[in-house]
Coordinates of C-alpha atoms in Angstrom, one line a residue:
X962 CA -12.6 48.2 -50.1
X963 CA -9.8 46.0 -48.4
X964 CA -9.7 43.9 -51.7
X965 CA -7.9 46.9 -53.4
X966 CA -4.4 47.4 -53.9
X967 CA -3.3 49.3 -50.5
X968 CA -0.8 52.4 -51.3
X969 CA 0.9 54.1 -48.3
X970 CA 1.8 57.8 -49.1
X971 CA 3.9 59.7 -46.7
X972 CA 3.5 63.7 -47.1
X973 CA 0.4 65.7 -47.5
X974 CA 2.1 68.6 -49.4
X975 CA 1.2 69.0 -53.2
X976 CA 3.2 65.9 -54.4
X977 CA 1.4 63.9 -51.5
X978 CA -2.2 65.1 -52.1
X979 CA -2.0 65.1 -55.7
X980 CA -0.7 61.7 -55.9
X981 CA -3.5 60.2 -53.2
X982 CA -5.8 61.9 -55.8
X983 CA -5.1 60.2 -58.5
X984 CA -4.2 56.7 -57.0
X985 CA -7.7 56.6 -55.4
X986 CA -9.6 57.9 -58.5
X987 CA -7.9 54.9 -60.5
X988 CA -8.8 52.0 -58.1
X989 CA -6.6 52.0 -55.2
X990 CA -7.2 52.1 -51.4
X991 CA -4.7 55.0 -50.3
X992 CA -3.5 56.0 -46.6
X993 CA -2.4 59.2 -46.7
X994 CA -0.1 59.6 -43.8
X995 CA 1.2 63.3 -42.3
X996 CA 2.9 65.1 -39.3
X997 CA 1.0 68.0 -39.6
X998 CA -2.3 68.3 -38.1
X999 CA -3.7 69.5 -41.5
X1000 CA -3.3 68.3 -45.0
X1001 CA -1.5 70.7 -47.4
X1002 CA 2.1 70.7 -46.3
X1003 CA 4.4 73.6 -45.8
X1004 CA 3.0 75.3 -49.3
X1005 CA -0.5 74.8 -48.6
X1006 CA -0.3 76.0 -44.5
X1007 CA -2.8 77.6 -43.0
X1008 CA -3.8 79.2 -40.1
X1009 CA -6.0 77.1 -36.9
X1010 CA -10.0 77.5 -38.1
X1011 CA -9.7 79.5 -34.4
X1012 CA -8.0 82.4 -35.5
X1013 CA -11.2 82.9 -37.7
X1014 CA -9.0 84.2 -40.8
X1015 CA -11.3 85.9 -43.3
X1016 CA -8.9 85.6 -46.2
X1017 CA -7.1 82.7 -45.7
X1018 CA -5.9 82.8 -49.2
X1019 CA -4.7 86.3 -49.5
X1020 CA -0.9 84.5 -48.7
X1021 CA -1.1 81.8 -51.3
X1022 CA -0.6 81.5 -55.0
X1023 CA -3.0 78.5 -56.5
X1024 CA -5.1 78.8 -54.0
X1025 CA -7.9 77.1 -56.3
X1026 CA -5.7 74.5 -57.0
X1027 CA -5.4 73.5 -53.4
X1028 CA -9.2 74.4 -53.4
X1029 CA -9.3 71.8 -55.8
X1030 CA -7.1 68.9 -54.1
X1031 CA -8.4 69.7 -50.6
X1032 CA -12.4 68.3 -52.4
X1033 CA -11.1 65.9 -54.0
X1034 CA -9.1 64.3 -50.8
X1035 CA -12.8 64.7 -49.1
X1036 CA -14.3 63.1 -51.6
X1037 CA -12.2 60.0 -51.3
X1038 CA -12.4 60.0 -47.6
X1039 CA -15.9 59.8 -47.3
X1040 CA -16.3 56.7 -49.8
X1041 CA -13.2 55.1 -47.9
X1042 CA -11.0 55.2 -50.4
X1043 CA -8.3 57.5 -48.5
X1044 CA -7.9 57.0 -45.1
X1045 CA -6.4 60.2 -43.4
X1046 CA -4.0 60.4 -41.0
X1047 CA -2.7 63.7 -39.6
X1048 CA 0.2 64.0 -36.5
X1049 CA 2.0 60.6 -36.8
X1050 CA 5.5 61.4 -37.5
X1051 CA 7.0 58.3 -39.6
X1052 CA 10.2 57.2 -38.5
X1053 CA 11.1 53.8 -40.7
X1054 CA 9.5 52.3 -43.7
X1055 CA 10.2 48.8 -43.0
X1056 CA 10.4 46.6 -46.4
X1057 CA 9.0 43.0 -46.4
X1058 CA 8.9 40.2 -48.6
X1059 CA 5.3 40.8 -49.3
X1060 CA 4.8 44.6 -48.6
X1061 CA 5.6 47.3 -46.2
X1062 CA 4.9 48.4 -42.9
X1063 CA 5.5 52.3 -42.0
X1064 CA 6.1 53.0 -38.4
X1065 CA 5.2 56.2 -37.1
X1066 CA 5.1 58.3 -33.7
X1067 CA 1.4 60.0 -32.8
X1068 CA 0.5 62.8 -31.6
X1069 CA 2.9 66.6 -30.9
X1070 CA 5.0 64.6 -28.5
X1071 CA 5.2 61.6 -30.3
X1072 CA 5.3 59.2 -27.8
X1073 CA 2.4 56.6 -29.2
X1074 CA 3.6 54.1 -31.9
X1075 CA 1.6 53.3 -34.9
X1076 CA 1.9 51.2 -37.5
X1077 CA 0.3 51.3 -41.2
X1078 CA 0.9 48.1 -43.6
X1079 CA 0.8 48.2 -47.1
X1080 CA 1.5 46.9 -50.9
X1081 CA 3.6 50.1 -51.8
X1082 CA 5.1 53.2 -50.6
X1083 CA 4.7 56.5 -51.9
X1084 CA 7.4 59.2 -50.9
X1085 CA 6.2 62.7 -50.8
X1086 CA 8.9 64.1 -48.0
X1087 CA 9.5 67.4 -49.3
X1088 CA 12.0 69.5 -48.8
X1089 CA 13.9 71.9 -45.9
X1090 CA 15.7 74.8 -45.9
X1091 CA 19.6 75.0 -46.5
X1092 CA 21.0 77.2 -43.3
X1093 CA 24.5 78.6 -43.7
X1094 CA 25.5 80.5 -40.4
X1095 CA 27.0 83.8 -39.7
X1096 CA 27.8 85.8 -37.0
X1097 CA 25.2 86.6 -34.9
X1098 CA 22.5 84.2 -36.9
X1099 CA 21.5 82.6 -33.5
X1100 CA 19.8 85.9 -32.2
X1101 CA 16.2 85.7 -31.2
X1102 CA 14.9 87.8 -34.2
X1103 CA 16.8 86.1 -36.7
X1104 CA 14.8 83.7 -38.3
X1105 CA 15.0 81.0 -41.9
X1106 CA 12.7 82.9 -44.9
X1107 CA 10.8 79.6 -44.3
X1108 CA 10.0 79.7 -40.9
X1109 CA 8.8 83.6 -41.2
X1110 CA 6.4 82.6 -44.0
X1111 CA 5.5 79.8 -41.7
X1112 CA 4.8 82.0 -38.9
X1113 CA 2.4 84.1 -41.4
X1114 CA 0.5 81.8 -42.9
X1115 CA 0.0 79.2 -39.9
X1116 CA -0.2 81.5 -37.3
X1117 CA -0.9 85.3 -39.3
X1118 CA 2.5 86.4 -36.7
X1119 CA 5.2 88.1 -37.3
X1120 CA 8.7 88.6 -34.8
X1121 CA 8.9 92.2 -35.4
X1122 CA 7.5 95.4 -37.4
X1123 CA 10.8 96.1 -39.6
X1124 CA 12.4 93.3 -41.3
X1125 CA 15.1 92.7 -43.5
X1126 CA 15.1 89.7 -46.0
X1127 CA 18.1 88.3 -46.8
X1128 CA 20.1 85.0 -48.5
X1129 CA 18.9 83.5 -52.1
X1130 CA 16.7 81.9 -53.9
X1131 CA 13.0 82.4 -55.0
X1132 CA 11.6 81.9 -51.9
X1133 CA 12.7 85.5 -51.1
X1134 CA 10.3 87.3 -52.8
X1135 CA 6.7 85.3 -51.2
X1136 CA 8.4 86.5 -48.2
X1137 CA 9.5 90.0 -48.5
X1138 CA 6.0 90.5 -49.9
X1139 CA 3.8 88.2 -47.4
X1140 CA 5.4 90.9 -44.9
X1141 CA 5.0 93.6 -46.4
X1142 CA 1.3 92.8 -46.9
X1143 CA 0.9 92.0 -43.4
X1144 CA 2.0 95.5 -42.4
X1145 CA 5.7 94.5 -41.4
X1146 CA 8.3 97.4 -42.7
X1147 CA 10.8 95.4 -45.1
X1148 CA 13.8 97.4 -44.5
X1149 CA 15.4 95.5 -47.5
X1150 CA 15.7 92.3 -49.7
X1151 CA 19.7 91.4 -49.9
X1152 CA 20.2 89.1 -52.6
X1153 CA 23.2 87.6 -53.4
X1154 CA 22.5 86.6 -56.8
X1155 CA 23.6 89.3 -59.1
X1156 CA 21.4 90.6 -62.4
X1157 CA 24.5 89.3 -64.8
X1158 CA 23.4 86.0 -64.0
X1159 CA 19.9 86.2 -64.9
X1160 CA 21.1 87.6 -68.1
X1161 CA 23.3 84.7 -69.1
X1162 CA 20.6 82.1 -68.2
X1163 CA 17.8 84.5 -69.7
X1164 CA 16.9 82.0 -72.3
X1165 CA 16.5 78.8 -70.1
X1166 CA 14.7 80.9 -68.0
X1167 CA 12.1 82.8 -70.0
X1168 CA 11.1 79.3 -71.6
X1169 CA 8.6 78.9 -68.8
X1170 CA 6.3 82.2 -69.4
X1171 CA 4.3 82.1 -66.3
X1172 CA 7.0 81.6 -63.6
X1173 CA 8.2 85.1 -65.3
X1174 CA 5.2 86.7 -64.8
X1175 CA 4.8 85.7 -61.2
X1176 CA 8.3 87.1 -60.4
X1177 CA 7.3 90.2 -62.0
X1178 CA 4.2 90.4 -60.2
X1179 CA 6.5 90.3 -56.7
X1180 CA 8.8 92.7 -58.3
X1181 CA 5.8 94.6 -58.6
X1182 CA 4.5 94.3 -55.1
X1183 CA 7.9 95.1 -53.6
X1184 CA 8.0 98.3 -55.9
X1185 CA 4.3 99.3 -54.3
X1186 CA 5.5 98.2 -50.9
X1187 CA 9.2 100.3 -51.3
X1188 CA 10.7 97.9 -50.4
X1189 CA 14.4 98.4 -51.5
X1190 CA 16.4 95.4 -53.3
X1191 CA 19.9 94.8 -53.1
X1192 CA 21.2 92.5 -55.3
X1193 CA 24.8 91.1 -55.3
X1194 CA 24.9 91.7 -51.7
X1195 CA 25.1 89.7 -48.7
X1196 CA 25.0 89.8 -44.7
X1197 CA 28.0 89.9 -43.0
X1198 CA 26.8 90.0 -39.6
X1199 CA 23.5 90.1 -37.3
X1200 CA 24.0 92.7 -34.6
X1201 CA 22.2 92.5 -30.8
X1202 CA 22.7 91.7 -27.8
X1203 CA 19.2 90.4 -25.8
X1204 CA 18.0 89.8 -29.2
X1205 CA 18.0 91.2 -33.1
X1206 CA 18.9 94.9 -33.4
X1207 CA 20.2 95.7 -37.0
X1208 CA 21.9 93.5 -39.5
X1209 CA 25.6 94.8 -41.7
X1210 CA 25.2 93.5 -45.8
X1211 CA 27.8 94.1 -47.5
X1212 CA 28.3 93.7 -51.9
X1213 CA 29.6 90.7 -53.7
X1214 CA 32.8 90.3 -56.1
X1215 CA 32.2 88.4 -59.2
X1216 CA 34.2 86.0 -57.0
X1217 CA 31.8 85.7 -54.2
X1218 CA 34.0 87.6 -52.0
X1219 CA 32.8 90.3 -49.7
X1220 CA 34.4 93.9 -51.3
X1221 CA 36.1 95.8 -49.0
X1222 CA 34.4 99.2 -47.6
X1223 CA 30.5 98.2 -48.9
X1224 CA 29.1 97.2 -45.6
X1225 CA 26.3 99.2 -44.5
X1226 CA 24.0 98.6 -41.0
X1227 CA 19.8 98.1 -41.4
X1228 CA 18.0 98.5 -38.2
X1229 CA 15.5 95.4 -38.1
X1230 CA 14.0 93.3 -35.2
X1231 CA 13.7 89.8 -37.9
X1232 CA 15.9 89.2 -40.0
X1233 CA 14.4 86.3 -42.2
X1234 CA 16.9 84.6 -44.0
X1235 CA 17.2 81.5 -46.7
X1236 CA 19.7 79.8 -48.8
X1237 CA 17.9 77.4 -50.6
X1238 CA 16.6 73.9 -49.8
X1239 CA 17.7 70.8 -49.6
X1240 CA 15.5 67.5 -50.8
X1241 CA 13.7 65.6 -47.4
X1242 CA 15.6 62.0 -48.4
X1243 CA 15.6 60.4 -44.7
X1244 CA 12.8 57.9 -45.5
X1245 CA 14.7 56.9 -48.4
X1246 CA 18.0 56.6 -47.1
X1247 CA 16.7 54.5 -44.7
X1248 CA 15.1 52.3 -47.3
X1249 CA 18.6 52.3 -49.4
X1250 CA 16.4 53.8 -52.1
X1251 CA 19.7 55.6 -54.8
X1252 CA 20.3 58.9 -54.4
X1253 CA 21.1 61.1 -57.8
X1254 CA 23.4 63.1 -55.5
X1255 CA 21.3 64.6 -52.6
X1256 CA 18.2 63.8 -54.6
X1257 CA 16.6 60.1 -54.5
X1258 CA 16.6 58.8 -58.3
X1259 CA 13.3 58.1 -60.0
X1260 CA 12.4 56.7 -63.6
X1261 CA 9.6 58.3 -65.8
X1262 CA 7.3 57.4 -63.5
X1263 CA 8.5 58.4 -60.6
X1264 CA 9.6 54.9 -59.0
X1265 CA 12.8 54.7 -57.2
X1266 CA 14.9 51.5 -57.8
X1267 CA 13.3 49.6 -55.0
X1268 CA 10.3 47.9 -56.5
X1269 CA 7.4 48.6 -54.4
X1270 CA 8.4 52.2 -53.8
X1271 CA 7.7 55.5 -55.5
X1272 CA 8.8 59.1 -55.1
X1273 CA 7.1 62.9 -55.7
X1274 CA 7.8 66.5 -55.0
X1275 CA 11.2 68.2 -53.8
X1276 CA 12.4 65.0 -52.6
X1277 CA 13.5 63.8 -55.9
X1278 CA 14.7 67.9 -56.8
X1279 CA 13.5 71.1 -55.6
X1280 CA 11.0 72.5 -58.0
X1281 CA 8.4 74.1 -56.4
X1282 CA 4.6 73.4 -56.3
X1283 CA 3.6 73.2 -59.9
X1284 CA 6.2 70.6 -60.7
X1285 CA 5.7 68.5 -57.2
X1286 CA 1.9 68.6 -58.4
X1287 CA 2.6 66.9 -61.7
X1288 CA 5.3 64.2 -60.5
X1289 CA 2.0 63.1 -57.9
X1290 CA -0.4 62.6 -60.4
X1291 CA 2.6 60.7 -62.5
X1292 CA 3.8 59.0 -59.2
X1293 CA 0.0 58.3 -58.2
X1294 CA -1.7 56.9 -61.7
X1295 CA 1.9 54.9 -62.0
X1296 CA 1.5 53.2 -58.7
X1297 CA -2.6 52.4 -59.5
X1298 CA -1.7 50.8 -62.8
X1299 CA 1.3 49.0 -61.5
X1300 CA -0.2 47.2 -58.4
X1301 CA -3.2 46.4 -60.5
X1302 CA -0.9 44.1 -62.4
X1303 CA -1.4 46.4 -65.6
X1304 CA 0.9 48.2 -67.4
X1305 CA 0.5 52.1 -67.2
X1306 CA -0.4 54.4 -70.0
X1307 CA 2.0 57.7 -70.3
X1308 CA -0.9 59.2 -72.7
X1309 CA -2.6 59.0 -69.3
X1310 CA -0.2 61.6 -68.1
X1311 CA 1.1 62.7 -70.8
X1312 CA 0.5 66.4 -69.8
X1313 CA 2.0 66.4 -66.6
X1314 CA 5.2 64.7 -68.2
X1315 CA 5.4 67.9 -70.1
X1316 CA 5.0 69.9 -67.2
X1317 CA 7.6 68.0 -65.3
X1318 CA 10.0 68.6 -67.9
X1319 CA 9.7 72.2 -68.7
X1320 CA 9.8 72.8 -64.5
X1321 CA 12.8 70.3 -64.2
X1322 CA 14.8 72.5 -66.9
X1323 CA 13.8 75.8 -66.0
X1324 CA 14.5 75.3 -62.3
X1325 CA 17.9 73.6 -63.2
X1326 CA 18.7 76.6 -65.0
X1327 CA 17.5 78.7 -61.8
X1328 CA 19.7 76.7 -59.6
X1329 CA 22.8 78.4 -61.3
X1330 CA 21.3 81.6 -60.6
X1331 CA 20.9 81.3 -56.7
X1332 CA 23.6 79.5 -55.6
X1333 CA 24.9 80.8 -52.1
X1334 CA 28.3 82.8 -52.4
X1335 CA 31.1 80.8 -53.0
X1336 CA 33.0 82.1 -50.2
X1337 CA 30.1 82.2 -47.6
X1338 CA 32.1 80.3 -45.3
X1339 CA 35.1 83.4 -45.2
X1340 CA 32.2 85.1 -43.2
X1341 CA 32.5 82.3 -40.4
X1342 CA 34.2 83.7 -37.7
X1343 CA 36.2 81.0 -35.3
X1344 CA 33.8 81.9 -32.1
X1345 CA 30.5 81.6 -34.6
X1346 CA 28.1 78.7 -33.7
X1347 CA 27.9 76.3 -36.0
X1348 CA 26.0 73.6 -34.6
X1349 CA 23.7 75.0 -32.1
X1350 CA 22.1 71.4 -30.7
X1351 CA 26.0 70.9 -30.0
X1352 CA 27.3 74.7 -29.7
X1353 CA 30.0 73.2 -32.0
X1354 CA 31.5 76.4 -33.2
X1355 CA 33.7 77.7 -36.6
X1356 CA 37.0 77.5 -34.6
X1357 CA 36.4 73.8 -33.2
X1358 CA 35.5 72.7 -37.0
X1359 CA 38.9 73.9 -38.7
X1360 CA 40.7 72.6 -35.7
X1361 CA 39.2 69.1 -36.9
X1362 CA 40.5 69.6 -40.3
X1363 CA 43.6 71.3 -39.8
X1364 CA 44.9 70.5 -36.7
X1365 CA 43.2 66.8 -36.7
X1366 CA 43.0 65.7 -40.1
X1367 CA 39.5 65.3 -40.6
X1368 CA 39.1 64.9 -44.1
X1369 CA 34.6 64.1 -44.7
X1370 CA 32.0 65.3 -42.8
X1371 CA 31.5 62.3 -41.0
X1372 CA 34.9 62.4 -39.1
X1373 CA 34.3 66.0 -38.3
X1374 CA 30.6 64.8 -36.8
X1375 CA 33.3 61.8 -34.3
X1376 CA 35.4 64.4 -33.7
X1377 CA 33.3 67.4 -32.6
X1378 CA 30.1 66.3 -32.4
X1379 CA 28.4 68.5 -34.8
X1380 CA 25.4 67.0 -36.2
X1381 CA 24.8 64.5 -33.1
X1382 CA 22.3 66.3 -31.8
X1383 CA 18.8 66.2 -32.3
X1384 CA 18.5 67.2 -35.8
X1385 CA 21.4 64.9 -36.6
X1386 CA 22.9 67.3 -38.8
X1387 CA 19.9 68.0 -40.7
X1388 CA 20.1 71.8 -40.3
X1389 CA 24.1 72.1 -39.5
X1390 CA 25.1 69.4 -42.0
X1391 CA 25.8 71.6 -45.7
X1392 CA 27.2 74.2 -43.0
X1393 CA 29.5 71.7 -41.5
X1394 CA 30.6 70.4 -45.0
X1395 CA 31.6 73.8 -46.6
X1396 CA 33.7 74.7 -43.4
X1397 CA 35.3 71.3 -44.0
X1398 CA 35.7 72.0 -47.6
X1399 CA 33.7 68.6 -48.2
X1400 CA 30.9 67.5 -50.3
X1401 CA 27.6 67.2 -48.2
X1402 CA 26.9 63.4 -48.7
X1403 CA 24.0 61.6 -47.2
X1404 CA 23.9 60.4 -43.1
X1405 CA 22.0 57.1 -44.6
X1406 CA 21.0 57.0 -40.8
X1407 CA 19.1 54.1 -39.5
X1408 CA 15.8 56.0 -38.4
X1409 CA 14.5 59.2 -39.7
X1410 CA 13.7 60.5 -36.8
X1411 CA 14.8 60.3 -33.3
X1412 CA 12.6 57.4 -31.4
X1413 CA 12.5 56.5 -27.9
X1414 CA 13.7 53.3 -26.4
X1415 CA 10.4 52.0 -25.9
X1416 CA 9.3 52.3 -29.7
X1417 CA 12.1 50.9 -30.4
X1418 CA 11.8 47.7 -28.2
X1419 CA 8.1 47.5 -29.2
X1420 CA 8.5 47.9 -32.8
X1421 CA 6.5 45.0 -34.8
X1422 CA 4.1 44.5 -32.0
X1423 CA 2.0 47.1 -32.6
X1424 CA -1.6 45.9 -34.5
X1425 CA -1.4 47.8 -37.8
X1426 CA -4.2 47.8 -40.7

């Protein structure tokens, strides 16, 4: 098999596995490369075969579909056509004259280097969630909607037996639901995305049928489960003192403001709470691949502007599964026909092109609906932590732009330190930027990751493939 074409693709998730899929099936040797122990990403997570879950499924949606990608990925293992590899943590693509080379940390501590060296790249990164703080948001108990449906499906756990769910965006619903189901009391689901503007994008968004059934089939559930749904509203603050005790929402203005004399308390022990997410663009910045905004650019077949180097899934727009899925298999039979020195077919694809463009308009049109309120940073108190790797707080952030001129997120970062820490402003950065009252720009960081010393220093010497 080593005189194939050799594609590296970096995420397991939908756009990862679907891709690998397709390049394999279509002549290339494919090294699927993931942090995860697992294949499947954050979408397709499941819990360890030693929790013995009987109905794995019974948290997903598609679950045939990743029944589907999860035999086909076997398949193409055991003719060694893919090569899988789980827990290495990739840190730098490195781009050569003749090909790549990938470096990556093994292992949960991710001390051992590894390398991987091929013709192409393929960038399935995914996504992460947009955190916007309040106060009391660093409260054991509190909790990103992510991380609790995380907790559910990896691990079948929940951090307490009444919950509130709370932010924006359609990852709300999975999650007020998934708890529900698992027997967790959902005090509420605070939404700050008001009905009105559902109504004035209702024809955008009722062009794509079957992501208006699925909504109404969590509507649904949440009806069965009574779990009660405040829209227009917001938290204000997160209450406790060892750790969550109740959570104070309050309702929206058409201006985003808080209105005076709303707020109301919810006893909870989790508050799970999500404003969106962000594209997973640090393996592209560090390439120099262009960014369309915060997203990295891509033609019609999913290849970014560096030759050599494609792109899939929510790191080129947040869309969700179905649309991730279709901008693989694009991304994937693109990259076959490509390094085979032929030019590619869009009849070949021609179906998931008209997925891709139905998901891309409909969820652009959804983007409108669920944007964070537009004064979510009046809520930020001067003693609220803002950066908690740096315990940078509200007060210290004005001070930078007031009292010290900062005008970008990056002087803010020299000046307080927020986002030097180990996320380098991954979670605090569009946090950091609104206080500021700044556009959230990309780090374009040397490394994607944080790397020891001796990595660093024994970079290139490592045998690769």
């Amino acid at each position: 098999m080593t005189d194939r074409p050799h594609l590296a693709v970096i995420g397991a998730g939908p756009a990862g596995l679907a891709a690998t899929v397709a390049a394999a099936a279509h002549g290339l040797r494919v090294t699927l490369i993931d942090a995860a122990p697992e294949a499947g990403g954050q979408f397709y997570r499941r819990p360890p075969a030693a929790r013995r879950a009987r109905h794995p499924e019974a948290l997903h949606h598609q679950w045939r579909t990743w029944e589907r990608l999860r035999d086909g990925l076997h398949t193409h293992v055991e003719a060694e056509t893919v090569r899988q590899l789980t827990d290495h943590h990739v840190w730098l693509v490195e781009r050569h004259r003749h090909g790549f080379t990938v470096h990556a940390l093994v292992g949960p501590e991710q001390r051992d280097p590894a390398e991987v060296r091929a013709d192409a790249v393929l960038l399935a990164t995914g996504g992460y969630e947009k955190v916007l703080p309040f106060p009391g948001w660093t409260l054991p108990g509190v909790v990103t909607a992510g991380g609790a449906q995380a907790m559910l499906k990896g691990g079948l756990a929940v951090s307490g037996r009444t919950a509130v769910v709370a932010g924006t965006g359609p990852l709300l619903l999975p999650v007020a639901t998934g708890l529900a189901a698992a027997g967790v009391h959902v005090a509420a689901l605070v939404d700050s995305a008001a009905p009105a503007a559902f109504v004035r994008r209702s024809r955008a968004l009722l062009a794509e049928p079957a992501k208006v059934v699925e909504g109404a089939g969590y509507a649904a559930r949440l009806l069965r489960h009574r779990v009660r749904t405040l829209t227009g509203h917001t938290v204000v603050e997160a209450h406790g003192t060892a750790r969550l005790e109740a959570v104070t929402v309050a309702a929206l203005d058409r201006t985003g403001r808080v209105r005076p004399g709303t707020g109301r308390r919810i006893p909870c022990a989790t508050l799970a709470v999500g404003h969106g997410m962000l594209p997973g663009t640090d393996l592209a910045e560090t390439l120099g691949c262009r960014l369309d905004g915060l997203a990295v650019h891509v033609d019609d077949e999913q290849r970014t502007d560096l030759p050599g180097v494609w792109a899939a899934g929510e790191t080129t727009g947040i869309g969700g599964s179905a649309l991730s899925l279709a901008e693989g298999h694009i991304a994937g039979r693109s990259a076959a026909a490509r390094l085979h020195g032929t030019a590619p077919d869009p009849r070949a694809w021609a179906a998931a092109t008209r997925t891709r463009t139905r998901l891309r308009a409909f969820f652009a049109a959804l983007d409108t609906v669920y944007a964070p309120p537009a004064h979510w940073a009046d809520l930020v108190t001067d003693d609220t932590v803002v950066c908690r790797c740096e315990e940078v707080t509200g007060g210290a952030i004005r001070e930078a732009v007031a009292g010290l001129g900062a005008g970008d997120a990056r002087t803010v970062k020299l000046l307080t330190r927020a986002g030097m820490g180990w996320c380098q402003g991954r979670m605090c950065g569009p946090a950091v930027a609104g206080l500021a009252g700044c556009a959230l720009t990309p780090s374009r960081g040397p490394f994607a990751r944080p790397v020891p010393l001796g990595v660093l220093a024994g970079a290139g010497e490592t045998d690769g493939d």
